[in-house]
Tab-separated table of C-alpha atoms in Angstrom:
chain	number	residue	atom	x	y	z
A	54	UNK	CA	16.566	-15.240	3.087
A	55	UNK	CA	17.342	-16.733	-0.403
A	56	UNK	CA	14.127	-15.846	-1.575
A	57	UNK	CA	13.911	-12.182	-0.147
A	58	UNK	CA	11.324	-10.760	1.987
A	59	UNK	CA	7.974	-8.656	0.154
A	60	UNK	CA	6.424	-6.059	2.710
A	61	UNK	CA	3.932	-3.529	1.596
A	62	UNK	CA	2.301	-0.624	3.718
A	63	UNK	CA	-1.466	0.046	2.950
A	64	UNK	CA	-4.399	2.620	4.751
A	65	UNK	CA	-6.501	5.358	3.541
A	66	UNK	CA	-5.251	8.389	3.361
A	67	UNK	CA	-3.128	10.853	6.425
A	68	UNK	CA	-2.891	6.987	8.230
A	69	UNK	CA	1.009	7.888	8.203
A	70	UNK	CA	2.015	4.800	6.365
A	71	UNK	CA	4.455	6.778	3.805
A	72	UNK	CA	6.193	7.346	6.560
A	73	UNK	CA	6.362	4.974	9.156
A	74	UNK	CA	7.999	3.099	6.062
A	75	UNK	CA	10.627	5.363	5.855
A	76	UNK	CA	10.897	4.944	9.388
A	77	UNK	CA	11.761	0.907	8.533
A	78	UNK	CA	14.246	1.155	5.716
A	79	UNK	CA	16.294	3.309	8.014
A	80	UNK	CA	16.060	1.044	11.269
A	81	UNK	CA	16.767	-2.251	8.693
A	82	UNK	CA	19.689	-0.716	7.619
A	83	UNK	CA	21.047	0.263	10.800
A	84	UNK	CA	20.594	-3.687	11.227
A	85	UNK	CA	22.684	-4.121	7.975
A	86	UNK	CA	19.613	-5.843	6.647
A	87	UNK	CA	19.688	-5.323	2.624
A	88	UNK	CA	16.055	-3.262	2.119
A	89	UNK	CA	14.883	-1.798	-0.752
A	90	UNK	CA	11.753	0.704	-0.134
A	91	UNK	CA	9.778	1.528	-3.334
A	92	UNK	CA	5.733	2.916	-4.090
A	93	UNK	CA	2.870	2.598	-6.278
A	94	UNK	CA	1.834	3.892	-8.193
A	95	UNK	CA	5.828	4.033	-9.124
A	96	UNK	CA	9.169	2.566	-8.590
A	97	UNK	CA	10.150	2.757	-12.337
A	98	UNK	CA	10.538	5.659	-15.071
A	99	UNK	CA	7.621	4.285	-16.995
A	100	UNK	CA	5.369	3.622	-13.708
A	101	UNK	CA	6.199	7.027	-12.216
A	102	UNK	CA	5.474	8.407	-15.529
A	103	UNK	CA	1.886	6.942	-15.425
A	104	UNK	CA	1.624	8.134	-11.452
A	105	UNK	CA	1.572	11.520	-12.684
A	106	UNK	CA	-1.164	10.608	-15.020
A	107	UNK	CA	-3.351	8.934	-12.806
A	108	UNK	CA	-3.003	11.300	-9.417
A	109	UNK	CA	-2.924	14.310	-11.240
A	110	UNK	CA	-3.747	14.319	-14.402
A	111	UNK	CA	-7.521	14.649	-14.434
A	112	UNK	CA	-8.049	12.334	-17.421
A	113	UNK	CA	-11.240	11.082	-16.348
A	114	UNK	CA	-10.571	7.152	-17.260
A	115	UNK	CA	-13.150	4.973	-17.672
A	116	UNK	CA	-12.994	2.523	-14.321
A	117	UNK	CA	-11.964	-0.150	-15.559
A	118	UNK	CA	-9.352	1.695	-17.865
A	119	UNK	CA	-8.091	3.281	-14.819
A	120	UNK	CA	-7.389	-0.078	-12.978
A	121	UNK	CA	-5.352	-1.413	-16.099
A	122	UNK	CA	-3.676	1.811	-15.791
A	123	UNK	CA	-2.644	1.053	-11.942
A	124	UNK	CA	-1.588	-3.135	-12.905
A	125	UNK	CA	0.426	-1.339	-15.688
A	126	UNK	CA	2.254	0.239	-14.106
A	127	UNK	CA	2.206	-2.373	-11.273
A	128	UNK	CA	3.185	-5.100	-14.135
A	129	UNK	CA	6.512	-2.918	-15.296
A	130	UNK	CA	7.323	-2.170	-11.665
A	131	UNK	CA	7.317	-5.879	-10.603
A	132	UNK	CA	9.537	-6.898	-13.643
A	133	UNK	CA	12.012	-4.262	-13.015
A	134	UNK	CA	12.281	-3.846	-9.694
A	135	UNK	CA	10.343	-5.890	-7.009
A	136	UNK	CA	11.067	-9.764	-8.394
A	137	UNK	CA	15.000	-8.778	-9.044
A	138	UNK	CA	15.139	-7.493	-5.266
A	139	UNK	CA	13.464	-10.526	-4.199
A	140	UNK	CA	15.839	-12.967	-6.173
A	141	UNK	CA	18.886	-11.005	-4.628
A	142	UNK	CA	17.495	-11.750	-1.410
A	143	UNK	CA	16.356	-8.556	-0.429
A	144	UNK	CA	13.945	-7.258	1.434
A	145	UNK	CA	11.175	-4.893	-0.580
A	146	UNK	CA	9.146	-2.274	1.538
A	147	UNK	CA	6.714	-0.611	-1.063
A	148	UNK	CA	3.887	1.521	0.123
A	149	UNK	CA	0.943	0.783	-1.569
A	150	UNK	CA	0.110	-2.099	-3.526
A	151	UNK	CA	-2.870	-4.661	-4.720
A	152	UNK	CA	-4.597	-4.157	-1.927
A	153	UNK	CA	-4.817	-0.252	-2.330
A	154	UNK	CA	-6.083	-1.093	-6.329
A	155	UNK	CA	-8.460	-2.935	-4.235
A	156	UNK	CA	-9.556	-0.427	-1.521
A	157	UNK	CA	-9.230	2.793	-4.065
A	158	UNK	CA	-10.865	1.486	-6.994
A	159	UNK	CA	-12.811	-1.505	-5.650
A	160	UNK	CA	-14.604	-0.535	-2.679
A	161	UNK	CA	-14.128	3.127	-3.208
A	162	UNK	CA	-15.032	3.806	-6.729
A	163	UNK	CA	-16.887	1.277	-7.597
A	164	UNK	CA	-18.875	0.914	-4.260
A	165	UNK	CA	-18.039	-2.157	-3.795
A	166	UNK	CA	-19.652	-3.651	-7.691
A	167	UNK	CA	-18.433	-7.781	-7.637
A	168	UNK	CA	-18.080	-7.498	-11.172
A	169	UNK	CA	-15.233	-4.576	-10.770
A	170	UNK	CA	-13.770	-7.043	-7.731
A	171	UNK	CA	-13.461	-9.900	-10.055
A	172	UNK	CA	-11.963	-7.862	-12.425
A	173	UNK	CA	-9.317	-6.769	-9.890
A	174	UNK	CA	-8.847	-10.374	-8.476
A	175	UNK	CA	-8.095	-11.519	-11.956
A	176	UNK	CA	-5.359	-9.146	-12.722
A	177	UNK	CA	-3.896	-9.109	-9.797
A	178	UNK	CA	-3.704	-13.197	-10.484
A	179	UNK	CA	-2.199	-12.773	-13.322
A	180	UNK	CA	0.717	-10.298	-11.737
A	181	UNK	CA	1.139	-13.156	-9.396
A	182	UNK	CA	3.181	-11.854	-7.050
A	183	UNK	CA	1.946	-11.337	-3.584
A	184	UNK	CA	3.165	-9.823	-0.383
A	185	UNK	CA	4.717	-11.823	2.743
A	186	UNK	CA	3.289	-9.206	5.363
A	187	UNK	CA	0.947	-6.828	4.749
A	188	UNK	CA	0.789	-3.688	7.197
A	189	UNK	CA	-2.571	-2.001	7.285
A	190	UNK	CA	-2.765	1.467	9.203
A	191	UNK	CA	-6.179	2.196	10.941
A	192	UNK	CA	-7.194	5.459	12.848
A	193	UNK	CA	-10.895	6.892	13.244
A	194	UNK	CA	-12.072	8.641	9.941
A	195	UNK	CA	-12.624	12.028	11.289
A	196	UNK	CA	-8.296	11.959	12.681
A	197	UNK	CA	-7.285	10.806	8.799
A	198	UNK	CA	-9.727	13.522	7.797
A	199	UNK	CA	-7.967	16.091	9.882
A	200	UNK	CA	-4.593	14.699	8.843
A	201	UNK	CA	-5.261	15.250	5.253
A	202	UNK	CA	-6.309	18.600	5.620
A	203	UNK	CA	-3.032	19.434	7.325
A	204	UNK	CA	-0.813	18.319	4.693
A	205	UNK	CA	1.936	20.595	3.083
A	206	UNK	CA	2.610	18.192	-0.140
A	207	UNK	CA	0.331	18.430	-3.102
A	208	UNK	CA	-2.833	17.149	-3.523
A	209	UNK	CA	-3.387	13.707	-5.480
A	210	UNK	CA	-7.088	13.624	-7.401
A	211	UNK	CA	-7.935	10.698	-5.221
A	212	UNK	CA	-7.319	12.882	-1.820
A	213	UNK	CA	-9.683	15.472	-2.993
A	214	UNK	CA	-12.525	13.043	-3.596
A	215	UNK	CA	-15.856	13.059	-1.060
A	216	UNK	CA	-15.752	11.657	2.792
A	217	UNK	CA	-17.929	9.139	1.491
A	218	UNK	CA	-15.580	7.841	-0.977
A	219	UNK	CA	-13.172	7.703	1.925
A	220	UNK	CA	-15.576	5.580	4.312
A	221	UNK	CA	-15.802	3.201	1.759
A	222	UNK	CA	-11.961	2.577	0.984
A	223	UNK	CA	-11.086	2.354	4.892
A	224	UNK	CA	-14.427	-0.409	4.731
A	225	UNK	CA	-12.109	-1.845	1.861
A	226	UNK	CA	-9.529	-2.474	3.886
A	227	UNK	CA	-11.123	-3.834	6.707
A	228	UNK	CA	-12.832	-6.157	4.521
A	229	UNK	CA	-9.428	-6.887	3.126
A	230	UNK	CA	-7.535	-7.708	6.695
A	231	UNK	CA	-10.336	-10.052	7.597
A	232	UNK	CA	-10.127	-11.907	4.615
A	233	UNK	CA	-6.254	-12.187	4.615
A	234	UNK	CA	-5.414	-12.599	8.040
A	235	UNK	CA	-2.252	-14.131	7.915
A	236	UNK	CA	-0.842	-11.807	5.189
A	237	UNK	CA	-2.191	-8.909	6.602
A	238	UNK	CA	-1.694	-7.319	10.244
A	239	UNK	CA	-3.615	-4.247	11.627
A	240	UNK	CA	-1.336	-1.018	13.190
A	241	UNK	CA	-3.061	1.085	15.393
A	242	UNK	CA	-2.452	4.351	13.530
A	243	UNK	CA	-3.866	6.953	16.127
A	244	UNK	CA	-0.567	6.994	18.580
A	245	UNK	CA	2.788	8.810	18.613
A	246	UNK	CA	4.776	8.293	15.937
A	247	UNK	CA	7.225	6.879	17.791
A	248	UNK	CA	4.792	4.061	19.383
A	249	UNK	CA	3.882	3.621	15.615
A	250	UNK	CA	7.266	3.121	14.121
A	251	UNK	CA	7.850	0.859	17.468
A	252	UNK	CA	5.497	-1.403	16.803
A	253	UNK	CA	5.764	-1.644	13.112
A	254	UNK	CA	9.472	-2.719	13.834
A	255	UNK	CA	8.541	-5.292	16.525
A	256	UNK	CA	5.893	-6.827	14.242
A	257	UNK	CA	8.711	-7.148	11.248
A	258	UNK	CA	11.151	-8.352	13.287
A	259	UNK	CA	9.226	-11.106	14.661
A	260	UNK	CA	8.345	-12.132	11.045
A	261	UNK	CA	11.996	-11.890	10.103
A	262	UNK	CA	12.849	-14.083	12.640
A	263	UNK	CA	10.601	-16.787	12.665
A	264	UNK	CA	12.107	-17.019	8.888
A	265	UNK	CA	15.490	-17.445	10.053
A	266	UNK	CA	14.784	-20.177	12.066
C-alpha cells in the first residue's frame, strides 16, 4: 500500500472501541504489517495538550469555540502525524475522529441544530482527509450505561454529561453509518471480547486484501 491505509474506531461511550483497537495494532504487527495506532483528541504534544483542556478542563466553551478547539487539534495532529504515516505507507488506527466531532458535538450538544452540522461539515472539508474504513461499535444504551459506570480510569466532562445527551450521540452515529455506508461498517459491541476483536480483524483483513489485489 503506497498510499497507506486510514482506519478510525468510533461509538459512544463503554462501546469498548479503545480497546478492541489495541487489540488490532498488536494482531497487525504480529502480521509484520507497519501500524501506527493514535487518538483524538491527541496524537501530538500540542493536541494532547488541548485534550486535557477540552475533557477536563471545565472551560465552558462556547459550541462552536469548542468544535474549533477539537479540528485544532485535529488540524496539528493530521500534519504531524496521520498524512506522514500515510505517505510512508502505513497503516493509521486512531480512535476517534470526525465522526465523533460529529456525534459529540453535533447530534449530542447541539441536538442535532443544521446550522452547527454545516459548520462541522465545512471544517472537516477543509481538513480534507478522510478515513478508508470506519468501525462503529453499537451495544444497547442501558449495557454502555453500565459499562461506564464500571470504569476505573478517570472521568472525561463529556462521560459525566445526562443519558439524554448520550441517546442522542449513539442516534449520531447511526445517522452517520447510514449515510456513509461504504466508509463506515457496524460491530456488534455487546459480545465477548474475544468475538469482538475477531470480527474487527476479519472485517480489516478483508479490506486489506481486496487492496492488495
Amino acid at each position: 500500500m503506497e498510499n497507506g491505509f486510514f482506519i478510525t474506531f468510533e461509538g459512544g461511550e463503554g462501546a469498548g472501541k479503545s480497546t478492541q483497537a489495541h487489540l488490532l495494532k498488536e494482531r497487525l504487527k504480529q502480521d509484520n504489517i507497519d501500524v501506527i495506532l493514535t487518538r483524538e483528541p491527541g496524537g501530538t504534544k500540542g493536541a494532547e495538550a488541548l485534550r486535557k483542556l477540552l475533557l477536563f478542563g471545565r472551560c465552558n466553551f462556547s459550541l462552536q469555540a469548542e468544535i474549533m478547539a477539537h479540528f485544532t487539534a485535529r488540524r496539528d495532529h493530521v500534519d504531524q502525524l496521520i498524512k506522514p504515516a500515510l505517505n510512508q505507507g502505513k497503516i493509521v488506527v486512531c480512535d476517534r475522529y470526525i465522526d465523533s466531532t460529529l456525534a459529540y458535538q453535533g447530534y449530542g450538544l447541539s441536538e442535532g441544530d443544521p446550522d452547527i452540522l454545516f459548520f462541522i461539515q465545512k471544517l472537516s472539508n477543509l481538513i480534507n482527509l478522510f478515513p478508508h474504513l470506519t468501525l462503529i461499535f453499537e451495544a444497547p444504551f442501558d449495557i454502555l450505561k453500565k459499562r461506564r459506570y464500571k470504569r476505573q480510569s478517570q472521568i472525561d466532562d463529556y462521560e459525566k454529561l445526562e443519558d439524554s445527551f448520550h441517546y442522542r450521540v449513539l442516534y449520531g452515529f447511526k445517522q452517520i453509518a447510514k449515510k456513509n455506508g461504504k466508509r463506515c461498517k457496524i460491530i456488534n459491541a455487546n459480545q465477548s471480547l474475544q468475538d469482538v476483536e475477531r470480527d474487527v480483524y476479519n472485517l480489516v483483513f478483508r479490506k486489506l486484501s481486496i487492496l492488495k489485489q
